[in-house]
Each structure stands twice: as C-alpha cells, then as structure tokens.
PDB file of C-alpha atoms in Angstrom:
ATOM      1  CA  UNK A   1      -7.045  -4.194  24.963  1.00 41.00           C
ATOM      2  CA  UNK A   2      -3.712  -3.825  25.463  1.00 45.00           C
ATOM      3  CA  UNK A   3      -0.765  -2.741  23.498  1.00 45.00           C
ATOM      4  CA  UNK A   4       0.490  -5.591  22.578  1.00 46.00           C
ATOM      5  CA  UNK A   5      -3.115  -6.297  20.844  1.00 45.00           C
ATOM      6  CA  UNK A   6      -3.191  -2.670  19.590  1.00 45.00           C
ATOM      7  CA  UNK A   7       0.842  -4.066  18.165  1.00 47.00           C
ATOM      8  CA  UNK A   8      -0.520  -6.397  15.948  1.00 47.00           C
ATOM      9  CA  UNK A   9      -3.370  -5.182  14.630  1.00 52.00           C
ATOM     10  CA  UNK A  10      -1.497  -1.584  13.547  1.00 69.00           C
ATOM     11  CA  UNK A  11       0.814  -4.500  10.949  1.00 80.00           C
ATOM     12  CA  UNK A  12      -0.804  -4.368   7.523  1.00 88.00           C
ATOM     13  CA  UNK A  13       0.409  -5.985   4.454  1.00 91.00           C
ATOM     14  CA  UNK A  14       1.735  -3.308   2.017  1.00 93.00           C
ATOM     15  CA  UNK A  15      -0.375  -3.903  -1.277  1.00 89.00           C
ATOM     16  CA  UNK A  16      -2.835  -6.344  -1.935  1.00 91.00           C
ATOM     17  CA  UNK A  17      -2.765  -9.931  -1.409  1.00 94.00           C
ATOM     18  CA  UNK A  18      -3.994 -10.925  -4.500  1.00 94.00           C
ATOM     19  CA  UNK A  19      -0.938  -9.393  -5.498  1.00 95.00           C
ATOM     20  CA  UNK A  20       1.347 -11.242  -2.849  1.00 96.00           C
ATOM     21  CA  UNK A  21       0.206 -14.724  -4.664  1.00 96.00           C
ATOM     22  CA  UNK A  22       1.476 -13.347  -7.741  1.00 95.00           C
ATOM     23  CA  UNK A  23       4.684 -12.209  -6.539  1.00 96.00           C
ATOM     24  CA  UNK A  24       5.248 -15.637  -5.202  1.00 96.00           C
ATOM     25  CA  UNK A  25       4.855 -17.505  -7.812  1.00 97.00           C
ATOM     26  CA  UNK A  26       7.126 -14.827  -9.350  1.00 96.00           C
ATOM     27  CA  UNK A  27       9.215 -16.074  -7.264  1.00 96.00           C
ATOM     28  CA  UNK A  28       8.814 -19.709  -7.830  1.00 97.00           C
ATOM     29  CA  UNK A  29       9.115 -20.042 -11.224  1.00 97.00           C
ATOM     30  CA  UNK A  30      12.664 -17.756 -11.298  1.00 97.00           C
ATOM     31  CA  UNK A  31      13.940 -20.531  -8.612  1.00 97.00           C
ATOM     32  CA  UNK A  32      13.278 -22.905 -10.811  1.00 97.00           C
ATOM     33  CA  UNK A  33      15.242 -21.157 -13.283  1.00 96.00           C
ATOM     34  CA  UNK A  34      17.906 -20.527 -10.962  1.00 96.00           C
ATOM     35  CA  UNK A  35      18.358 -24.115  -8.820  1.00 96.00           C
ATOM     36  CA  UNK A  36      18.051 -25.152 -13.156  1.00 96.00           C
ATOM     37  CA  UNK A  37      21.498 -23.699 -14.153  1.00 96.00           C
ATOM     38  CA  UNK A  38      23.349 -24.791 -11.074  1.00 94.00           C
ATOM     39  CA  UNK A  39      22.425 -27.639 -11.069  1.00 96.00           C
ATOM     40  CA  UNK A  40      23.174 -27.706 -15.252  1.00 96.00           C
ATOM     41  CA  UNK A  41      26.282 -25.006 -14.485  1.00 94.00           C
ATOM     42  CA  UNK A  42      28.028 -28.777 -11.691  1.00 92.00           C
ATOM     43  CA  UNK A  43      26.879 -31.218 -14.725  1.00 94.00           C
ATOM     44  CA  UNK A  44      29.085 -29.135 -17.447  1.00 93.00           C
ATOM     45  CA  UNK A  45      31.793 -26.539 -15.095  1.00 90.00           C
ATOM     46  CA  UNK A  46      34.133 -25.831 -17.716  1.00 93.00           C
ATOM     47  CA  UNK A  47      31.730 -24.508 -20.268  1.00 95.00           C
ATOM     48  CA  UNK A  48      29.748 -22.794 -17.885  1.00 94.00           C
ATOM     49  CA  UNK A  49      33.113 -20.865 -16.625  1.00 91.00           C
ATOM     50  CA  UNK A  50      33.845 -20.625 -20.465  1.00 93.00           C
ATOM     51  CA  UNK A  51      30.784 -19.027 -20.783  1.00 94.00           C
ATOM     52  CA  UNK A  52      30.834 -16.926 -17.614  1.00 92.00           C
ATOM     53  CA  UNK A  53      33.926 -15.322 -19.128  1.00 92.00           C
ATOM     54  CA  UNK A  54      32.268 -14.373 -22.414  1.00 93.00           C
ATOM     55  CA  UNK A  55      29.765 -12.475 -20.154  1.00 94.00           C
ATOM     56  CA  UNK A  56      31.100  -7.946 -19.315  1.00 93.00           C
ATOM     57  CA  UNK A  57      30.902  -7.980 -15.577  1.00 92.00           C
ATOM     58  CA  UNK A  58      31.102  -4.240 -15.231  1.00 94.00           C
ATOM     59  CA  UNK A  59      27.602  -4.248 -16.893  1.00 95.00           C
ATOM     60  CA  UNK A  60      25.949  -7.073 -14.659  1.00 95.00           C
ATOM     61  CA  UNK A  61      27.210  -4.536 -11.861  1.00 96.00           C
ATOM     62  CA  UNK A  62      25.936  -0.436 -13.847  1.00 97.00           C
ATOM     63  CA  UNK A  63      22.654  -2.878 -13.954  1.00 97.00           C
ATOM     64  CA  UNK A  64      22.541  -4.697 -10.508  1.00 96.00           C
ATOM     65  CA  UNK A  65      22.930  -0.519  -9.315  1.00 97.00           C
ATOM     66  CA  UNK A  66      20.594   1.464 -11.555  1.00 97.00           C
ATOM     67  CA  UNK A  67      18.041  -1.745 -10.190  1.00 97.00           C
ATOM     68  CA  UNK A  68      18.777  -0.626  -6.640  1.00 97.00           C
ATOM     69  CA  UNK A  69      18.283   3.075  -7.532  1.00 98.00           C
ATOM     70  CA  UNK A  70      15.350   2.449  -8.623  1.00 98.00           C
ATOM     71  CA  UNK A  71      13.765   0.587  -5.983  1.00 97.00           C
ATOM     72  CA  UNK A  72      15.099   2.854  -3.994  1.00 98.00           C
ATOM     73  CA  UNK A  73      13.009   5.733  -5.582  1.00 98.00           C
ATOM     74  CA  UNK A  74      10.797   3.576  -5.471  1.00 97.00           C
ATOM     75  CA  UNK A  75      10.373   3.070  -1.640  1.00 97.00           C
ATOM     76  CA  UNK A  76      10.523   7.031  -0.990  1.00 97.00           C
ATOM     77  CA  UNK A  77       8.069   7.561  -3.997  1.00 97.00           C
ATOM     78  CA  UNK A  78       5.744   5.326  -1.814  1.00 96.00           C
ATOM     79  CA  UNK A  79       6.710   7.264   2.107  1.00 95.00           C
ATOM     80  CA  UNK A  80       5.327  10.502   0.179  1.00 95.00           C
ATOM     81  CA  UNK A  81       2.613   9.380  -0.781  1.00 95.00           C
ATOM     82  CA  UNK A  82       1.814   8.187   3.001  1.00 93.00           C
ATOM     83  CA  UNK A  83       2.822  12.349   3.542  1.00 93.00           C
ATOM     84  CA  UNK A  84       0.166  13.182   0.794  1.00 90.00           C
ATOM     85  CA  UNK A  85       2.950  14.724  -1.480  1.00 93.00           C
ATOM     86  CA  UNK A  86       1.522  14.953  -4.151  1.00 93.00           C
ATOM     87  CA  UNK A  87       4.831  16.348  -6.352  1.00 94.00           C
ATOM     88  CA  UNK A  88       7.555  14.559  -4.586  1.00 95.00           C
ATOM     89  CA  UNK A  89       5.619  10.918  -6.116  1.00 96.00           C
ATOM     90  CA  UNK A  90       5.307  12.236  -9.547  1.00 96.00           C
ATOM     91  CA  UNK A  91       9.456  13.143  -9.411  1.00 97.00           C
ATOM     92  CA  UNK A  92      10.515   9.942  -7.167  1.00 97.00           C
ATOM     93  CA  UNK A  93       8.646   8.041  -9.490  1.00 97.00           C
ATOM     94  CA  UNK A  94      10.403   9.126 -13.304  1.00 98.00           C
ATOM     95  CA  UNK A  95      13.593   9.121 -11.346  1.00 98.00           C
ATOM     96  CA  UNK A  96      12.406   5.507 -11.089  1.00 98.00           C
ATOM     97  CA  UNK A  97      11.871   4.892 -14.363  1.00 98.00           C
ATOM     98  CA  UNK A  98      15.234   6.896 -15.082  1.00 98.00           C
ATOM     99  CA  UNK A  99      17.806   4.095 -13.932  1.00 98.00           C
ATOM    100  CA  UNK A 100      15.039   1.578 -15.020  1.00 98.00           C
ATOM    101  CA  UNK A 101      15.867   2.587 -18.640  1.00 97.00           C
ATOM    102  CA  UNK A 102      19.665   2.368 -17.740  1.00 98.00           C
ATOM    103  CA  UNK A 103      18.788  -0.877 -17.149  1.00 97.00           C
ATOM    104  CA  UNK A 104      17.466  -1.414 -20.412  1.00 97.00           C
ATOM    105  CA  UNK A 105      19.911  -0.040 -22.353  1.00 98.00           C
ATOM    106  CA  UNK A 106      22.570  -1.200 -20.695  1.00 97.00           C
ATOM    107  CA  UNK A 107      21.080  -5.270 -21.133  1.00 97.00           C
ATOM    108  CA  UNK A 108      20.181  -4.862 -24.540  1.00 97.00           C
ATOM    109  CA  UNK A 109      23.982  -2.689 -25.368  1.00 97.00           C
ATOM    110  CA  UNK A 110      25.601  -6.112 -23.682  1.00 96.00           C
ATOM    111  CA  UNK A 111      22.642  -8.616 -26.290  1.00 97.00           C
ATOM    112  CA  UNK A 112      23.914  -6.972 -29.022  1.00 97.00           C
ATOM    113  CA  UNK A 113      27.360  -6.688 -28.079  1.00 96.00           C
ATOM    114  CA  UNK A 114      27.315 -10.933 -27.737  1.00 96.00           C
ATOM    115  CA  UNK A 115      24.719 -11.166 -31.283  1.00 96.00           C
ATOM    116  CA  UNK A 116      27.642  -8.821 -32.405  1.00 96.00           C
ATOM    117  CA  UNK A 117      30.862 -11.895 -31.486  1.00 94.00           C
ATOM    118  CA  UNK A 118      28.298 -14.799 -32.739  1.00 95.00           C
ATOM    119  CA  UNK A 119      26.928 -15.399 -29.793  1.00 95.00           C
ATOM    120  CA  UNK A 120      23.082 -16.347 -29.332  1.00 94.00           C
ATOM    121  CA  UNK A 121      20.345 -18.661 -27.266  1.00 94.00           C
ATOM    122  CA  UNK A 122      21.975 -21.710 -29.485  1.00 92.00           C
ATOM    123  CA  UNK A 123      25.501 -21.327 -28.680  1.00 93.00           C
ATOM    124  CA  UNK A 124      25.805 -23.227 -25.810  1.00 95.00           C
ATOM    125  CA  UNK A 125      23.480 -25.291 -22.785  1.00 95.00           C
ATOM    126  CA  UNK A 126      25.133 -21.817 -21.512  1.00 96.00           C
ATOM    127  CA  UNK A 127      23.999 -19.554 -23.860  1.00 97.00           C
ATOM    128  CA  UNK A 128      20.411 -20.840 -24.386  1.00 97.00           C
ATOM    129  CA  UNK A 129      20.011 -20.550 -20.392  1.00 97.00           C
ATOM    130  CA  UNK A 130      21.712 -16.926 -19.841  1.00 97.00           C
ATOM    131  CA  UNK A 131      19.148 -15.832 -22.757  1.00 97.00           C
ATOM    132  CA  UNK A 132      16.161 -17.040 -21.155  1.00 97.00           C
ATOM    133  CA  UNK A 133      17.039 -15.683 -17.112  1.00 97.00           C
ATOM    134  CA  UNK A 134      18.587 -12.979 -18.440  1.00 97.00           C
ATOM    135  CA  UNK A 135      15.953 -11.809 -21.350  1.00 97.00           C
ATOM    136  CA  UNK A 136      12.940 -13.629 -19.052  1.00 97.00           C
ATOM    137  CA  UNK A 137      13.547 -10.988 -15.940  1.00 97.00           C
ATOM    138  CA  UNK A 138      13.763  -8.290 -18.790  1.00 97.00           C
ATOM    139  CA  UNK A 139      10.149  -8.894 -19.739  1.00 97.00           C
ATOM    140  CA  UNK A 140       9.539  -8.366 -15.999  1.00 97.00           C
ATOM    141  CA  UNK A 141      11.306  -5.697 -15.604  1.00 98.00           C
ATOM    142  CA  UNK A 142       9.491  -3.690 -18.476  1.00 98.00           C
ATOM    143  CA  UNK A 143       5.800  -4.680 -17.059  1.00 97.00           C
ATOM    144  CA  UNK A 144       7.251  -3.427 -13.485  1.00 97.00           C
ATOM    145  CA  UNK A 145       8.022  -0.230 -15.645  1.00 98.00           C
ATOM    146  CA  UNK A 146       4.621  -0.194 -17.274  1.00 98.00           C
ATOM    147  CA  UNK A 147       3.028  -0.709 -14.313  1.00 97.00           C
ATOM    148  CA  UNK A 148       5.987   2.689 -12.802  1.00 97.00           C
ATOM    149  CA  UNK A 149       4.532   4.313 -15.920  1.00 97.00           C
ATOM    150  CA  UNK A 150       0.725   3.789 -14.691  1.00 96.00           C
ATOM    151  CA  UNK A 151       1.576   4.733 -11.232  1.00 96.00           C
ATOM    152  CA  UNK A 152       2.691   8.124 -12.293  1.00 96.00           C
ATOM    153  CA  UNK A 153      -0.230   8.858 -14.591  1.00 96.00           C
ATOM    154  CA  UNK A 154      -2.876   8.295 -11.162  1.00 95.00           C
ATOM    155  CA  UNK A 155      -0.521   9.868  -9.111  1.00 94.00           C
ATOM    156  CA  UNK A 156      -0.895  12.483 -11.545  1.00 93.00           C
ATOM    157  CA  UNK A 157      -4.412  12.926 -10.697  1.00 92.00           C
ATOM    158  CA  UNK A 158      -3.751  12.389  -7.189  1.00 89.00           C
ATOM    159  CA  UNK A 159      -5.485   9.465  -7.674  1.00 88.00           C
ATOM    160  CA  UNK A 160      -4.312   8.142  -5.002  1.00 88.00           C
ATOM    161  CA  UNK A 161      -5.292  10.146  -2.464  1.00 83.00           C
ATOM    162  CA  UNK A 162      -8.009   7.535  -0.888  1.00 84.00           C
ATOM    163  CA  UNK A 163      -6.625   4.379  -1.502  1.00 88.00           C
ATOM    164  CA  UNK A 164      -3.303   3.479  -1.143  1.00 90.00           C
ATOM    165  CA  UNK A 165      -3.888   0.015  -1.991  1.00 90.00           C
ATOM    166  CA  UNK A 166      -2.220   0.150  -5.290  1.00 93.00           C
ATOM    167  CA  UNK A 167       0.556   2.175  -5.443  1.00 95.00           C
ATOM    168  CA  UNK A 168       1.742  -0.345  -2.782  1.00 95.00           C
ATOM    169  CA  UNK A 169       1.312  -3.171  -4.839  1.00 96.00           C
ATOM    170  CA  UNK A 170       3.235  -2.053  -7.542  1.00 96.00           C
ATOM    171  CA  UNK A 171       5.688  -0.639  -5.372  1.00 97.00           C
ATOM    172  CA  UNK A 172       6.277  -4.578  -4.268  1.00 96.00           C
ATOM    173  CA  UNK A 173       6.190  -6.022  -7.787  1.00 97.00           C
ATOM    174  CA  UNK A 174       9.080  -3.427  -8.531  1.00 97.00           C
ATOM    175  CA  UNK A 175      11.429  -4.692  -5.673  1.00 97.00           C
ATOM    176  CA  UNK A 176      10.706  -8.001  -6.347  1.00 97.00           C
ATOM    177  CA  UNK A 177      11.866  -7.806 -10.097  1.00 97.00           C
ATOM    178  CA  UNK A 178      15.138  -5.885  -7.771  1.00 96.00           C
ATOM    179  CA  UNK A 179      15.488  -8.460  -5.399  1.00 95.00           C
ATOM    180  CA  UNK A 180      15.342 -11.201  -8.209  1.00 96.00           C
ATOM    181  CA  UNK A 181      18.850  -9.451 -10.219  1.00 96.00           C
ATOM    182  CA  UNK A 182      20.343  -9.705  -6.562  1.00 94.00           C
ATOM    183  CA  UNK A 183      20.072 -13.401  -6.916  1.00 95.00           C
ATOM    184  CA  UNK A 184      20.327 -13.242 -11.082  1.00 95.00           C
ATOM    185  CA  UNK A 185      23.743 -11.009 -10.673  1.00 94.00           C
ATOM    186  CA  UNK A 186      25.957 -12.791  -8.645  1.00 92.00           C
ATOM    187  CA  UNK A 187      24.601 -16.263 -10.382  1.00 93.00           C
ATOM    188  CA  UNK A 188      25.601 -15.241 -13.855  1.00 93.00           C
ATOM    189  CA  UNK A 189      28.117 -12.786 -13.488  1.00 91.00           C
ATOM    190  CA  UNK A 190      30.159 -13.292 -10.519  1.00 87.00           C
ATOM    191  CA  UNK A 191      30.711 -16.957  -9.514  1.00 81.00           C
TER     192      UNK A 191
ATOM    193  CA  UNK B   1      10.320   3.575   6.744  1.00 81.00           C
ATOM    194  CA  UNK B   2      11.656   6.476   6.717  1.00 91.00           C
ATOM    195  CA  UNK B   3      13.636   8.323   3.445  1.00 92.00           C
ATOM    196  CA  UNK B   4      17.127   8.155   6.135  1.00 94.00           C
ATOM    197  CA  UNK B   5      16.300   3.971   6.753  1.00 94.00           C
ATOM    198  CA  UNK B   6      15.663   4.596   2.756  1.00 95.00           C
ATOM    199  CA  UNK B   7      18.939   5.472   1.851  1.00 96.00           C
ATOM    200  CA  UNK B   8      21.402   4.134   4.016  1.00 97.00           C
ATOM    201  CA  UNK B   9      19.234   0.863   2.734  1.00 96.00           C
ATOM    202  CA  UNK B  10      20.613   1.852  -0.895  1.00 97.00           C
ATOM    203  CA  UNK B  11      24.718   2.987   0.463  1.00 97.00           C
ATOM    204  CA  UNK B  12      24.560  -0.392   1.635  1.00 97.00           C
ATOM    205  CA  UNK B  13      24.033  -2.688  -0.907  1.00 97.00           C
ATOM    206  CA  UNK B  14      25.241  -0.962  -3.617  1.00 96.00           C
ATOM    207  CA  UNK B  15      28.628  -1.348  -1.424  1.00 96.00           C
ATOM    208  CA  UNK B  16      27.787  -4.787  -1.187  1.00 95.00           C
ATOM    209  CA  UNK B  17      27.433  -4.984  -4.779  1.00 94.00           C
ATOM    210  CA  UNK B  18      30.833  -3.762  -5.777  1.00 94.00           C
ATOM    211  CA  UNK B  19      32.302  -5.651  -2.796  1.00 92.00           C
ATOM    212  CA  UNK B  20      30.696  -8.933  -3.584  1.00 90.00           C
ATOM    213  CA  UNK B  21      32.578  -8.323  -7.437  1.00 90.00           C
ATOM    214  CA  UNK B  22      36.013  -7.093  -5.181  1.00 89.00           C
ATOM    215  CA  UNK B  23      35.413 -10.397  -3.510  1.00 87.00           C
ATOM    216  CA  UNK B  24      35.751 -12.549  -6.492  1.00 81.00           C
ATOM    217  CA  UNK B  25      39.226 -11.557  -7.726  1.00 81.00           C
ATOM    218  CA  UNK B  26      40.892 -11.481  -4.133  1.00 84.00           C
ATOM    219  CA  UNK B  27      39.777 -15.256  -3.738  1.00 78.00           C
ATOM    220  CA  UNK B  28      40.750 -17.682  -5.329  1.00 71.00           C
ATOM    221  CA  UNK B  29      38.427 -21.302  -3.258  1.00 71.00           C
ATOM    222  CA  UNK B  30      35.419 -21.851  -5.582  1.00 74.00           C
ATOM    223  CA  UNK B  31      34.132 -23.021  -1.739  1.00 78.00           C
ATOM    224  CA  UNK B  32      34.441 -19.802   1.001  1.00 80.00           C
ATOM    225  CA  UNK B  33      33.673 -17.434  -2.314  1.00 84.00           C
ATOM    226  CA  UNK B  34      29.767 -18.857  -3.128  1.00 85.00           C
ATOM    227  CA  UNK B  35      29.755 -19.159   0.833  1.00 88.00           C
ATOM    228  CA  UNK B  36      30.708 -15.674   0.950  1.00 87.00           C
ATOM    229  CA  UNK B  37      28.562 -14.417  -2.121  1.00 89.00           C
ATOM    230  CA  UNK B  38      24.927 -16.433  -1.399  1.00 89.00           C
ATOM    231  CA  UNK B  39      25.697 -14.712   2.195  1.00 92.00           C
ATOM    232  CA  UNK B  40      25.607 -11.434   0.814  1.00 94.00           C
ATOM    233  CA  UNK B  41      22.442 -12.512  -0.839  1.00 94.00           C
ATOM    234  CA  UNK B  42      20.558 -12.870   2.126  1.00 95.00           C
ATOM    235  CA  UNK B  43      21.378  -9.441   3.481  1.00 95.00           C
ATOM    236  CA  UNK B  44      20.769  -7.952   1.006  1.00 96.00           C
ATOM    237  CA  UNK B  45      17.314  -9.678   0.429  1.00 95.00           C
ATOM    238  CA  UNK B  46      16.418  -9.146   3.623  1.00 96.00           C
ATOM    239  CA  UNK B  47      17.407  -5.802   3.361  1.00 96.00           C
ATOM    240  CA  UNK B  48      14.636  -5.053   0.285  1.00 96.00           C
ATOM    241  CA  UNK B  49      12.496  -7.122   2.116  1.00 96.00           C
ATOM    242  CA  UNK B  50      12.140  -5.221   5.724  1.00 95.00           C
ATOM    243  CA  UNK B  51      12.873  -1.624   4.364  1.00 95.00           C
ATOM    244  CA  UNK B  52      11.628  -1.297   0.784  1.00 95.00           C
ATOM    245  CA  UNK B  53       8.830  -3.592   1.052  1.00 95.00           C
ATOM    246  CA  UNK B  54       7.663  -2.575   4.084  1.00 94.00           C
ATOM    247  CA  UNK B  55       7.617  -6.239   5.766  1.00 95.00           C
ATOM    248  CA  UNK B  56       9.586  -6.072   8.530  1.00 92.00           C
ATOM    249  CA  UNK B  57       6.183  -4.081   9.830  1.00 90.00           C
ATOM    250  CA  UNK B  58       3.503  -6.569   7.745  1.00 92.00           C
ATOM    251  CA  UNK B  59       1.948 -10.171   9.181  1.00 92.00           C
ATOM    252  CA  UNK B  60       5.159 -11.880   9.784  1.00 93.00           C
ATOM    253  CA  UNK B  61       4.515 -14.784   7.979  1.00 94.00           C
ATOM    254  CA  UNK B  62       4.795 -12.757   4.814  1.00 94.00           C
ATOM    255  CA  UNK B  63       8.067 -12.017   6.181  1.00 95.00           C
ATOM    256  CA  UNK B  64       8.699 -14.838   7.089  1.00 96.00           C
ATOM    257  CA  UNK B  65       8.148 -16.479   3.676  1.00 96.00           C
ATOM    258  CA  UNK B  66      10.247 -13.519   1.541  1.00 95.00           C
ATOM    259  CA  UNK B  67      12.590 -14.268   3.909  1.00 96.00           C
ATOM    260  CA  UNK B  68      12.924 -17.836   3.513  1.00 96.00           C
ATOM    261  CA  UNK B  69      12.631 -17.359  -0.300  1.00 96.00           C
ATOM    262  CA  UNK B  70      16.112 -15.271   0.010  1.00 95.00           C
ATOM    263  CA  UNK B  71      17.729 -18.293   2.503  1.00 95.00           C
ATOM    264  CA  UNK B  72      16.335 -21.427   0.838  1.00 96.00           C
ATOM    265  CA  UNK B  73      16.689 -20.748  -2.792  1.00 95.00           C
ATOM    266  CA  UNK B  74      20.894 -19.126  -2.700  1.00 93.00           C
ATOM    267  CA  UNK B  75      21.555 -22.044  -0.110  1.00 94.00           C
ATOM    268  CA  UNK B  76      20.613 -24.666  -2.482  1.00 95.00           C
ATOM    269  CA  UNK B  77      22.486 -23.036  -5.115  1.00 93.00           C
ATOM    270  CA  UNK B  78      25.570 -22.671  -2.288  1.00 91.00           C
ATOM    271  CA  UNK B  79      24.658 -26.091  -1.900  1.00 92.00           C
ATOM    272  CA  UNK B  80      25.407 -27.589  -5.397  1.00 92.00           C
ATOM    273  CA  UNK B  81      28.172 -25.771  -5.442  1.00 87.00           C
ATOM    274  CA  UNK B  82      29.790 -27.155  -2.668  1.00 86.00           C
ATOM    275  CA  UNK B  83      29.367 -30.857  -3.966  1.00 82.00           C
TER     276      UNK B  83
END
C-alpha cells in the first residue's frame, strides 16, 4: 500500500454518521427559514428596515462572540479528549457551558425588553419571523447545552476513554448551532 | 486541529464579527454591503467547518457538503437582496 492510500484511509468523519444526517436535516430546515426571511424582506422592505432598527445590535454581537467562544472551548475539549486529559475536558466543557449561558441570558433579556415595548410575535410580519427563527435557534442552543451537560457527566466518569464517537458527535452538533447563528446574525441584525 | 489553530480561528471569527458590524456603519450601499457581509459569512463558515468541526481531515464529500451550505445559502440570500 503506498502513502497516498494510507492518507485516504486515515480520513475519518468525526462522530457518528447518524448525527451528520441529523445535522444536514437541521441545516436544511434553517436554510428554508433564512431564505423565507430574505424573500419576505424583499416583499416588505420598509417594514423590515423599521423592525431591524428596533433590535439591539450590541446584544446580537455579544451573543455571536459568546457562541463562538463556547465553540472554541468545545473544540479544545475534543483535543483534550484525543490526548485523554480528563481534567481538561471537564474544564473546557464547563467554560463552553458558561458562555452558552451568557447567550441564553442575553437573548432572554432581549426578548424581555421587546415585550416591555409591547412588541411580540403578533406585532407584524418582521417580528413574527424574528421570534420564530430566533426562538427556534434558542431551542437548539438549549438542546445543545443538554448534550454538553451529558458529555460533561460522562467525561467526569472517564467514560470516553475507549470510544470518542459520542463525544465528537455532540461537539459537531454544538458547532452546527454556532454556524447557524453565524448566518442568522447578519441576516436579522446587520443588513 | 491543534489548540493554536483553534485559538487563531476564534480570534479571526471574533474580528470578522466586529468588522461586519463596523462595515454596516460605514458602507451606505446595501448592494455592496450585502456582498461583503455574505463573503464574511462564508469565510467564518469555512473556519468552523475546517477547524472546529475538523472536516478538513474527514472524507471530502462531507467537507464539500458543509462548505457548499455556507456558500450556497448565503449566496441565495445575497441574490435576493441584489434583485
């Protein structure tokens, strides 16, 4: 066997194949939401300009940085897993969860401040889509955090010593949640 | 992926996030701005795919699917804004 064949055989998909199909399904649903939002904006330009002006861009920036940082810690925890450094895995996951909590806190504060202004899901088409898309993403963050907590509890027991697949699957799901926000943030807050 | 690569990617992602908001304040052409923003989205998506998800070292079809997503979806949105 030559070197090229060895390199090809070394290429391995991180995590379970089933998780990747789940990730693709999730990405497809969000793609429809994003494109639907853009088309509706095209048809209601003035309404969307006014709606976006009422959003708190700084909280969007804080949330983007919180999710990116959380993703960094998850990536570092995967590296620690490959080196079998249990203590580091646990600490990195705790930091990842802390930054995820910052996202939940800021997003909840943002919803609360909109509600206090009398804005809700029925206010107009812009806010219907805003609440639907961001709340759907919020639920994915919550699910991702449940997965991270599960990974943390198993890591504490050193249960990933032999098989890394479950840990890598959870990590990739979390990166997907981050990637979705990377598209969502400019679409809703910036442009 | 090494820890250094992950940290550099994180710094670039944070920089690009701040840059996209800054560009929104200085560029007044929606057309030009949309192109810039979605180019940034693609670059950020590529970093997450290759470095954080480690698909750079995975079978190429999965990398192509993920990179295709962060290229095609923002491109469709950008095309709608440019109409």
